[in-house]
Amino acid sequence: MTIENYTQLSAAAIASGVRAGELTPHDLISSSFKRGAEIGAGPEELNIILYSDEKASRAEAEETATHLKSAEDVGILAGVPIAIKDNIASFGLPTTCGSKILRGYVSPFEATAITRLRANGALVIAKTNMDEFAMGSSTENSAYGPTRNPVDVRCVPGGSSGGSAAAVAAGITPIALGSETGGSVRQPAAFCGVVGVKPTYGRVSRYGLVAFASSLDQIGVLGRTVDDAALGLECIAGFDPLDSTSSDADVPIYRLAALGKPAPEARNPDTEAIRIGRSPVPLPPPPSQNTLEGVVIGKPREYFPDSLDGSVRDLCERALDRMRWMGATVRDISLPRSPLAIPVYYILAPAEASSNLARFDGVRYGLRVDPGKGLRPMYEATRSEGFGPEVTRRILLGTYVLSAGYYDAYYKKAQAVRTLIADDFRAVFTGGVDAIFTPTTPTTAFPIGAISDPYEMYLNDIFTVTANLAGVPAMSVPIGRVRRLPVGGQIITAHFDEYKMFRVAYALEAALGAEAHQ
Amino acid sequence: MSVTRDDVLHIAELARLGVDAHRADELVKELSAILSHMEVLSQVDTASVATTAGVGAGGTPLRPDVGVAPLMRETLASMAPAMRDGFFLVPRLATHEDSSESGA
Amino acid sequence: MSGKYEMVVGLEVHVQLKTRTKAFCGCSADFGAPPNMNTCPVCLALPGALPVLNEHAVELAVRAALGLGCKVNPISVFARKNYFYPDLPKGYQISQFDQPLATGGSVMIGKTEKGTDIQIGITRLHMEEDAGKSIHDRYPGEIAIDLNRSGVPLIEIVSEPDIRTPAGAGAYLRTLKQILQYLDVSDVSMEEGSLRVDANISVRPPGQVKLGTKTEVKNMNSFSAVEKALAAEYTRQCALLDSGGRVEQQTLLWDGARDTVRPSRTKEGSHDYRYFEEPDLRPLMLDAKWIEHLGSELPELPDERKKRLTEEYGLSTVEVEQLTAHSDLAEYFEGVARASADGKASYNWVMGEVQAALRASGEEISRFRVRPADLAQMLNLVRDGTVSHTAAKTVFAKMVETGKPAAQVAADEGLLQVGDEGAIATWIEEVLQEHPEEATRYLGGEKKLQGVLVGFVMKKSKGRADPKRVNQLLSTRGG
């Protein structure tokens, strides 16, 4: 194998090779950084990566290599380089959430998700660019400049996890962590032509994820292939005593879904604070074994409006045809309250954000701007200089909808409608539908600077945000290209049914083959 | 329902965001435009909905009353904008307001 | 009191729960550490940190609620109270709003002149976290912030507006403090800050049902300050109404140095807390059986204990009040009383010599060297004549000093009372010989000299002689 080939390998193949001694962690680090330089990942060019430290990464690689020689089980991500969205607390590299208010801030603790990746042998090599505090759908709201889509550098990579999606699309790492509140992993995955997974709310610990909207936030996984995303999720999912909202539901071996079988029987949950991976699963078998016999796919009419772009619709129909070809039944369904999702989301998320971002006050860490006039002027100067316009707008919106006199009409109302949206999904899944299929986004990636109206930007989330509101798992897989720009198809299943979601995704990916990227 | 200039200045104060007069006028338009899209919710019948507390089930987990906190003193000093003798320092309240301003 | 208007007072009391760690993180909740020593990502509100609720804090809060007669809700919900202050690291306090832990309790604070109980209702009791400390006068031009206290678990107890006098407020606070101390849920010390009080006060013409506009009074740091502040604010409100003015809703601060209330400079209307349900915690769900179990395990509360001590040991109201001031004191007393079967003697010794010894050494009674069983033994020795009343004080002092049991001390010090007739008769003869004038007069019939002669015998025997026997033998000698 040559260094060039490494950027095409799946994470499972890399880990396999490292454990077998065919690859070294050093090789992988070199390959990633070389690829980053080639593609122009730095601030002067595509601006994918905000922070990295090649020297430190090499040192870690050496440590991993030493550990490999002596240890029995080095984890299912042995030597795999991983990029992390800048709003996930990590040791060593700064955590700045794409914001000026946290410029230079290095977290003294690390997110549980990262702890678990490292415990499985992964190498965290970079923090990626994002919309400031995860508020945006294009990564144009970063205080550190926009990220360019590696597929077409005139275009946005999507957001808010644009940097992570771009890192995977560019071949810098096979897996990256992002975060979701309203589609921020799936939408950039669709725009960049990679796989993006939002787990069930509570599936992955939020400890260390800088909060935007606590009842919606989840760490998500981006991967070059479905297998990469499944492997990443296996490592990070599971109960965390440090996160009171995390679930103790069993974590299946998601990669077994590639074999096309129904979910394996429940296994004993690992109660250790750090899950040291399961026994390695062989690489996914060739396509002929994948089958969707007996699987019912729901096609919700609200996500295929008449106004939907014709090319996007065609690609979705092709994907559905492939699923039928693999034995699935496609059923027309309705999720009637879906059109209310954007108003609901843009009341609830900013409301929680206005509270979550109050801690950025210049007192204990981060930026402080002190005009010398006392406490309140310090607060105001720090926050007005530290936050960008979209963040400011959402904090104000959130403060408004929570304030006395408006709480009932806006916040309380939105909470109630949120329940109705969740009910729509429940009704569909208990009505015999296994998975829902929709376009991930209404359009392909748009040019940088093309959208300036805030609400128009919010509409990018129109197909993704319902899954966040309902808490159900959802993922985007590449299903083709329109004028060379990637299009994503979205698969949604019931709470904690990621296994079934992966089963459909593996099958679709195999059925489309190279056409998914053409 | 549209947002007034007074509304914007009031919420900016609540949120401790310094918003100057010019920006306030812009925000009136921006926020009003966004909020106009929310009006549709007032027409939704939610009478039968019990309020939901997020999408999880089961009560909040409880932890035992033991713990060793990481010693943060050295790290605090390196993170803090201003520290002295172990205390965080902030500028005094501008109008000599009393400590009982805190709501606790 | 001017008497023209009725005073209507409700009190909000914040109590720190005596857990080892904070409400939502594993940092120590101890008092007195160097600034910012007891902190971690959670209570510092570092980006990405999350709260996890302390089980023991819940238990103590439920115990407090049950002890105050409240109904504990099996499901209660945490909420964020949003405001900016440098000692509030998250920019919000995790508290409870419209679904609190407990509602509907009451305490009895005494009796009216007619003998009816005065009952003060408790509207609610909820859990929340404390803020850190802001110190304004340490560095000029700056506020010094110490977050050790940030995140310590509190319960907030809100009374109904049932209090009618400053003395009633004081009685309510003392009763509340005592109950919470008995329940062992808090140190309830205003000096240390584990108990804080805010008051709401309004006035109305007698007979009017509608409440007047209330003001909030803060910054009172003792029970007597509360009473004074309420009196001062009552006077102010009455004067205002009498002159045709209206009471404005505002927050006032008690100025202990000047004995006045003055307005807080905080702008009105700036406290819009924008409460919403805390999304980082799920609702608190308590098992009904567990609540019941806690209720059955509550320690005996002050009122019950007072009643029982009165009945069992035949003590007066005043005596029982003194003994039950603190549950440790009451425990100690009962230990002595049960083992000695003499409530009165136990009372005398516990409130007398024991308290004196504790004051001298500064010790807590629960750690006092002389255990109840030891003191009871000494009382028994006195009762059955082994040690004289006079010698007892010396024996006790030695017990405090050496930690040895009463019998051993008495023997070591040669303080065992001598009842032996022969020995006493010898002493009597010696005294009669040494004091011939008194002897002659006594034996000649002056009975009133008996006491003097007994005194001489006691002195000669170094206090060891049994005075009863001395008197007996002397009388028969004289007769």
Short mmCIF file of N, CA and C in Angstrom, two decimals, chain A residues 104-226:
data_model
loop_
_atom_site.label_atom_id
_atom_site.label_comp_id
_atom_site.label_asym_id
_atom_site.label_seq_id
_atom_site.Cartn_x
_atom_site.Cartn_y
_atom_site.Cartn_z
N GLY A 104 -8.43 30.96 21.48
CA GLY A 104 -7.33 30.51 22.31
C GLY A 104 -7.71 29.62 23.48
N TYR A 105 -8.99 29.39 23.70
CA TYR A 105 -9.42 28.60 24.86
C TYR A 105 -9.08 27.12 24.65
N VAL A 106 -8.33 26.56 25.59
CA VAL A 106 -8.03 25.12 25.55
C VAL A 106 -8.73 24.48 26.73
N SER A 107 -9.57 23.50 26.45
CA SER A 107 -10.38 22.90 27.51
C SER A 107 -9.54 22.04 28.43
N PRO A 108 -9.72 22.16 29.75
CA PRO A 108 -9.00 21.29 30.69
C PRO A 108 -9.62 19.90 30.84
N PHE A 109 -10.77 19.68 30.17
CA PHE A 109 -11.34 18.34 30.19
C PHE A 109 -11.71 17.97 28.76
N GLU A 110 -12.00 16.71 28.55
CA GLU A 110 -12.26 16.25 27.19
C GLU A 110 -13.64 15.62 27.11
N ALA A 111 -14.29 15.74 25.96
CA ALA A 111 -15.60 15.14 25.77
C ALA A 111 -15.51 13.62 25.89
N THR A 112 -16.55 13.04 26.46
CA THR A 112 -16.61 11.58 26.60
C THR A 112 -16.46 10.90 25.25
N ALA A 113 -17.07 11.47 24.22
CA ALA A 113 -16.98 10.86 22.89
C ALA A 113 -15.53 10.75 22.44
N ILE A 114 -14.75 11.77 22.72
CA ILE A 114 -13.33 11.72 22.32
C ILE A 114 -12.56 10.73 23.19
N THR A 115 -12.87 10.73 24.48
CA THR A 115 -12.23 9.75 25.38
C THR A 115 -12.45 8.34 24.84
N ARG A 116 -13.66 8.07 24.40
CA ARG A 116 -13.96 6.73 23.89
C ARG A 116 -13.25 6.44 22.58
N LEU A 117 -13.13 7.46 21.72
CA LEU A 117 -12.39 7.25 20.47
C LEU A 117 -10.94 6.90 20.79
N ARG A 118 -10.35 7.69 21.67
CA ARG A 118 -8.94 7.45 22.02
C ARG A 118 -8.77 6.08 22.67
N ALA A 119 -9.74 5.71 23.52
CA ALA A 119 -9.65 4.40 24.18
C ALA A 119 -9.68 3.28 23.16
N ASN A 120 -10.23 3.57 21.99
CA ASN A 120 -10.28 2.57 20.92
C ASN A 120 -9.12 2.72 19.94
N GLY A 121 -8.15 3.55 20.31
CA GLY A 121 -6.92 3.63 19.53
C GLY A 121 -6.90 4.72 18.48
N ALA A 122 -7.95 5.52 18.40
CA ALA A 122 -7.99 6.55 17.36
C ALA A 122 -7.02 7.68 17.65
N LEU A 123 -6.62 8.40 16.62
CA LEU A 123 -5.72 9.54 16.76
C LEU A 123 -6.47 10.81 16.37
N VAL A 124 -6.69 11.68 17.36
CA VAL A 124 -7.39 12.94 17.09
C VAL A 124 -6.39 13.92 16.53
N ILE A 125 -6.55 14.32 15.27
CA ILE A 125 -5.50 15.13 14.64
C ILE A 125 -5.88 16.56 14.35
N ALA A 126 -7.14 16.92 14.42
CA ALA A 126 -7.49 18.28 14.03
C ALA A 126 -8.83 18.70 14.59
N LYS A 127 -9.01 20.03 14.78
CA LYS A 127 -10.31 20.62 15.06
C LYS A 127 -10.76 21.34 13.81
N THR A 128 -11.99 21.10 13.43
CA THR A 128 -12.46 21.61 12.15
C THR A 128 -13.35 22.83 12.29
N ASN A 129 -13.43 23.61 11.23
CA ASN A 129 -14.18 24.85 11.20
C ASN A 129 -15.68 24.58 11.26
N MET A 130 -16.43 25.57 11.72
CA MET A 130 -17.87 25.40 11.90
C MET A 130 -18.54 26.77 11.94
N ASP A 131 -19.85 26.78 11.75
CA ASP A 131 -20.60 28.01 12.01
C ASP A 131 -20.50 28.30 13.51
N GLU A 132 -20.36 29.56 13.83
CA GLU A 132 -20.17 29.96 15.22
C GLU A 132 -21.24 29.39 16.14
N PHE A 133 -20.78 28.67 17.17
CA PHE A 133 -21.68 28.02 18.13
C PHE A 133 -22.74 27.16 17.46
N ALA A 134 -22.38 26.62 16.31
CA ALA A 134 -23.23 25.67 15.57
C ALA A 134 -24.47 26.34 15.00
N MET A 135 -24.45 27.65 14.91
CA MET A 135 -25.63 28.35 14.40
C MET A 135 -25.44 28.73 12.93
N GLY A 136 -25.90 27.86 12.08
CA GLY A 136 -25.79 28.18 10.66
C GLY A 136 -25.90 26.92 9.82
N SER A 137 -26.03 27.10 8.52
CA SER A 137 -26.16 25.97 7.61
C SER A 137 -25.16 26.06 6.47
N SER A 138 -24.05 26.78 6.69
CA SER A 138 -23.11 26.94 5.58
C SER A 138 -21.66 27.09 6.01
N THR A 139 -21.40 27.20 7.30
CA THR A 139 -20.06 27.48 7.84
C THR A 139 -19.55 28.86 7.41
N GLU A 140 -20.48 29.70 6.92
CA GLU A 140 -20.11 31.09 6.62
C GLU A 140 -20.15 31.96 7.86
N ASN A 141 -20.74 31.44 8.96
CA ASN A 141 -20.85 32.22 10.18
C ASN A 141 -19.67 32.02 11.12
N SER A 142 -18.62 31.41 10.66
CA SER A 142 -17.45 31.24 11.51
C SER A 142 -16.72 32.55 11.66
N ALA A 143 -16.23 32.83 12.86
CA ALA A 143 -15.43 34.03 13.08
C ALA A 143 -14.06 33.88 12.42
N TYR A 144 -13.75 32.68 11.99
CA TYR A 144 -12.43 32.41 11.41
C TYR A 144 -12.51 32.20 9.90
N GLY A 145 -13.57 32.73 9.30
CA GLY A 145 -13.71 32.65 7.85
C GLY A 145 -14.47 31.41 7.41
N PRO A 146 -15.03 31.45 6.20
CA PRO A 146 -15.83 30.31 5.72
C PRO A 146 -14.94 29.14 5.31
N THR A 147 -15.52 27.98 5.22
CA THR A 147 -14.84 26.81 4.68
C THR A 147 -15.34 26.62 3.26
N ARG A 148 -14.48 26.18 2.37
CA ARG A 148 -14.89 25.92 1.00
C ARG A 148 -15.11 24.43 0.80
N ASN A 149 -16.10 24.13 0.01
CA ASN A 149 -16.45 22.74 -0.27
C ASN A 149 -15.39 22.11 -1.17
N PRO A 150 -14.74 21.02 -0.73
CA PRO A 150 -13.68 20.42 -1.55
C PRO A 150 -14.18 19.93 -2.91
N VAL A 151 -15.47 19.61 -3.00
CA VAL A 151 -16.01 19.14 -4.27
C VAL A 151 -16.10 20.28 -5.29
N ASP A 152 -16.43 21.47 -4.78
CA ASP A 152 -16.47 22.67 -5.63
C ASP A 152 -16.15 23.86 -4.75
N VAL A 153 -14.93 24.36 -4.90
CA VAL A 153 -14.43 25.35 -3.91
C VAL A 153 -15.15 26.69 -3.98
N ARG A 154 -16.03 26.90 -4.96
CA ARG A 154 -16.81 28.14 -4.96
C ARG A 154 -17.99 28.03 -4.00
N CYS A 155 -18.27 26.80 -3.60
CA CYS A 155 -19.48 26.54 -2.83
C CYS A 155 -19.22 26.31 -1.34
N VAL A 156 -20.30 26.49 -0.59
CA VAL A 156 -20.23 26.19 0.85
C VAL A 156 -20.23 24.67 1.04
N PRO A 157 -19.68 24.21 2.16
CA PRO A 157 -19.72 22.78 2.46
C PRO A 157 -20.98 22.40 3.23
N GLY A 158 -21.83 23.39 3.50
CA GLY A 158 -22.96 23.20 4.41
C GLY A 158 -22.53 23.53 5.83
N GLY A 159 -23.45 23.41 6.75
CA GLY A 159 -23.10 23.72 8.14
C GLY A 159 -24.16 23.20 9.11
N SER A 160 -23.85 23.26 10.37
CA SER A 160 -22.71 23.95 10.92
C SER A 160 -21.43 23.09 10.92
N SER A 161 -21.54 21.77 10.67
CA SER A 161 -20.34 20.91 10.75
C SER A 161 -19.62 20.87 9.40
N GLY A 162 -19.52 22.04 8.74
CA GLY A 162 -18.95 22.08 7.40
C GLY A 162 -17.51 21.61 7.34
N GLY A 163 -16.71 22.02 8.32
CA GLY A 163 -15.30 21.63 8.33
C GLY A 163 -15.14 20.12 8.43
N SER A 164 -15.90 19.49 9.30
CA SER A 164 -15.81 18.04 9.47
C SER A 164 -16.24 17.29 8.22
N ALA A 165 -17.32 17.75 7.59
CA ALA A 165 -17.77 17.11 6.35
C ALA A 165 -16.71 17.26 5.27
N ALA A 166 -16.13 18.46 5.20
CA ALA A 166 -15.10 18.72 4.20
C ALA A 166 -13.85 17.89 4.45
N ALA A 167 -13.49 17.71 5.71
CA ALA A 167 -12.30 16.91 6.05
C ALA A 167 -12.45 15.49 5.53
N VAL A 168 -13.64 14.94 5.68
CA VAL A 168 -13.89 13.58 5.21
C VAL A 168 -13.96 13.55 3.69
N ALA A 169 -14.66 14.54 3.12
CA ALA A 169 -14.79 14.58 1.66
C ALA A 169 -13.43 14.75 0.99
N ALA A 170 -12.55 15.49 1.64
CA ALA A 170 -11.23 15.74 1.06
C ALA A 170 -10.28 14.56 1.27
N GLY A 171 -10.69 13.57 2.03
CA GLY A 171 -9.84 12.42 2.27
C GLY A 171 -8.81 12.62 3.36
N ILE A 172 -8.97 13.65 4.17
CA ILE A 172 -7.99 13.89 5.23
C ILE A 172 -8.14 12.85 6.34
N THR A 173 -9.38 12.57 6.71
CA THR A 173 -9.64 11.49 7.68
C THR A 173 -10.84 10.69 7.18
N PRO A 174 -10.92 9.41 7.54
CA PRO A 174 -12.10 8.64 7.12
C PRO A 174 -13.33 8.91 7.97
N ILE A 175 -13.09 9.39 9.17
CA ILE A 175 -14.19 9.66 10.11
C ILE A 175 -13.97 11.05 10.71
N ALA A 176 -15.05 11.75 10.95
CA ALA A 176 -14.98 13.00 11.69
C ALA A 176 -16.19 13.08 12.61
N LEU A 177 -16.02 13.78 13.73
CA LEU A 177 -17.18 14.04 14.59
C LEU A 177 -17.72 15.42 14.27
N GLY A 178 -19.03 15.50 14.23
CA GLY A 178 -19.70 16.78 14.08
C GLY A 178 -20.74 16.88 15.17
N SER A 179 -21.62 17.87 15.07
CA SER A 179 -22.73 17.94 16.00
C SER A 179 -23.98 18.37 15.26
N GLU A 180 -25.08 17.93 15.81
CA GLU A 180 -26.39 18.20 15.21
C GLU A 180 -27.27 18.92 16.20
N THR A 181 -27.98 19.91 15.74
CA THR A 181 -29.06 20.50 16.52
C THR A 181 -30.29 20.58 15.62
N GLY A 182 -30.04 20.90 14.31
CA GLY A 182 -31.13 21.02 13.34
C GLY A 182 -30.77 20.45 11.98
N GLY A 183 -29.77 19.54 11.95
CA GLY A 183 -29.37 19.00 10.66
C GLY A 183 -27.92 19.26 10.34
N SER A 184 -27.19 19.74 11.33
CA SER A 184 -25.82 20.21 11.09
C SER A 184 -24.78 19.16 10.78
N VAL A 185 -25.14 17.90 10.80
CA VAL A 185 -24.23 16.85 10.31
C VAL A 185 -24.76 16.34 8.98
N ARG A 186 -26.06 16.10 8.90
CA ARG A 186 -26.63 15.53 7.68
C ARG A 186 -26.55 16.49 6.50
N GLN A 187 -26.85 17.76 6.74
CA GLN A 187 -26.88 18.71 5.62
C GLN A 187 -25.48 18.89 5.02
N PRO A 188 -24.43 19.14 5.82
CA PRO A 188 -23.10 19.22 5.21
C PRO A 188 -22.65 17.88 4.60
N ALA A 189 -23.07 16.77 5.18
CA ALA A 189 -22.75 15.47 4.57
C ALA A 189 -23.33 15.41 3.17
N ALA A 190 -24.56 15.86 3.03
CA ALA A 190 -25.22 15.85 1.72
C ALA A 190 -24.50 16.78 0.75
N PHE A 191 -24.15 17.97 1.21
CA PHE A 191 -23.48 18.96 0.35
C PHE A 191 -22.09 18.50 -0.08
N CYS A 192 -21.42 17.69 0.74
CA CYS A 192 -20.04 17.29 0.45
C CYS A 192 -19.93 15.87 -0.11
N GLY A 193 -21.06 15.17 -0.18
CA GLY A 193 -21.01 13.82 -0.75
C GLY A 193 -20.44 12.78 0.18
N VAL A 194 -20.66 12.92 1.46
CA VAL A 194 -20.21 11.91 2.42
C VAL A 194 -21.39 11.44 3.24
N VAL A 195 -21.14 10.49 4.14
CA VAL A 195 -22.19 9.95 5.01
C VAL A 195 -22.22 10.74 6.31
N GLY A 196 -23.41 11.07 6.77
CA GLY A 196 -23.52 11.81 8.03
C GLY A 196 -24.63 11.23 8.88
N VAL A 197 -24.33 10.94 10.15
CA VAL A 197 -25.30 10.28 11.02
C VAL A 197 -25.63 11.15 12.23
N LYS A 198 -26.93 11.34 12.47
CA LYS A 198 -27.38 11.95 13.73
C LYS A 198 -28.00 10.83 14.55
N PRO A 199 -27.42 10.48 15.69
CA PRO A 199 -28.00 9.40 16.48
C PRO A 199 -29.29 9.83 17.18
N THR A 200 -29.98 8.87 17.79
CA THR A 200 -31.14 9.18 18.64
C THR A 200 -30.69 10.15 19.72
N TYR A 201 -31.53 11.10 20.10
CA TYR A 201 -31.20 11.98 21.21
C TYR A 201 -30.93 11.13 22.45
N GLY A 202 -29.77 11.34 23.04
CA GLY A 202 -29.42 10.57 24.24
C GLY A 202 -28.57 9.34 23.94
N ARG A 203 -28.35 9.04 22.66
CA ARG A 203 -27.55 7.87 22.29
C ARG A 203 -26.06 8.10 22.58
N VAL A 204 -25.62 9.32 22.32
CA VAL A 204 -24.21 9.67 22.52
C VAL A 204 -24.12 10.75 23.59
N SER A 205 -23.17 10.61 24.50
CA SER A 205 -23.02 11.58 25.57
C SER A 205 -22.76 12.98 25.04
N ARG A 206 -23.41 13.96 25.67
CA ARG A 206 -23.16 15.36 25.31
C ARG A 206 -22.09 15.99 26.20
N TYR A 207 -21.53 15.20 27.10
CA TYR A 207 -20.53 15.78 28.00
C TYR A 207 -19.32 16.19 27.18
N GLY A 208 -19.03 17.48 27.17
CA GLY A 208 -17.93 17.98 26.36
C GLY A 208 -18.38 18.62 25.05
N LEU A 209 -19.64 18.43 24.68
CA LEU A 209 -20.17 19.13 23.51
C LEU A 209 -20.67 20.48 24.00
N VAL A 210 -20.11 21.55 23.44
CA VAL A 210 -20.52 22.88 23.90
C VAL A 210 -21.98 23.07 23.52
N ALA A 211 -22.81 23.33 24.51
CA ALA A 211 -24.25 23.31 24.30
C ALA A 211 -24.75 24.48 23.44
N PHE A 212 -25.62 24.14 22.52
CA PHE A 212 -26.32 25.16 21.73
C PHE A 212 -27.77 25.08 22.18
N ALA A 213 -28.47 23.97 21.83
CA ALA A 213 -29.82 23.75 22.33
C ALA A 213 -29.86 22.36 22.96
N SER A 214 -29.81 22.34 24.28
CA SER A 214 -29.56 21.09 25.01
C SER A 214 -30.54 19.97 24.73
N SER A 215 -31.80 20.29 24.45
CA SER A 215 -32.77 19.21 24.24
C SER A 215 -32.75 18.71 22.79
N LEU A 216 -31.86 19.28 21.98
CA LEU A 216 -31.76 18.88 20.58
C LEU A 216 -30.36 18.39 20.21
N ASP A 217 -29.34 18.91 20.89
CA ASP A 217 -27.95 18.63 20.53
C ASP A 217 -27.60 17.15 20.57
N GLN A 218 -26.84 16.69 19.62
CA GLN A 218 -26.21 15.37 19.68
C GLN A 218 -24.91 15.44 18.90
N ILE A 219 -23.93 14.71 19.36
CA ILE A 219 -22.72 14.54 18.56
C ILE A 219 -23.05 13.55 17.45
N GLY A 220 -22.62 13.88 16.24
CA GLY A 220 -22.89 13.00 15.11
C GLY A 220 -21.59 12.57 14.45
N VAL A 221 -21.70 11.58 13.58
CA VAL A 221 -20.51 11.02 12.94
C VAL A 221 -20.58 11.20 11.44
N LEU A 222 -19.48 11.69 10.87
CA LEU A 222 -19.36 11.77 9.41
C LEU A 222 -18.34 10.73 8.98
N GLY A 223 -18.63 10.08 7.85
CA GLY A 223 -17.71 9.05 7.37
C GLY A 223 -17.69 9.01 5.85
N ARG A 224 -16.61 8.52 5.35
CA ARG A 224 -16.48 8.38 3.91
C ARG A 224 -17.53 7.39 3.39
N THR A 225 -17.74 6.33 4.18
CA THR A 225 -18.73 5.32 3.79
C THR A 225 -19.64 5.05 4.98
N VAL A 226 -20.71 4.29 4.72
CA VAL A 226 -21.63 3.91 5.80
C VAL A 226 -20.87 3.15 6.87
#
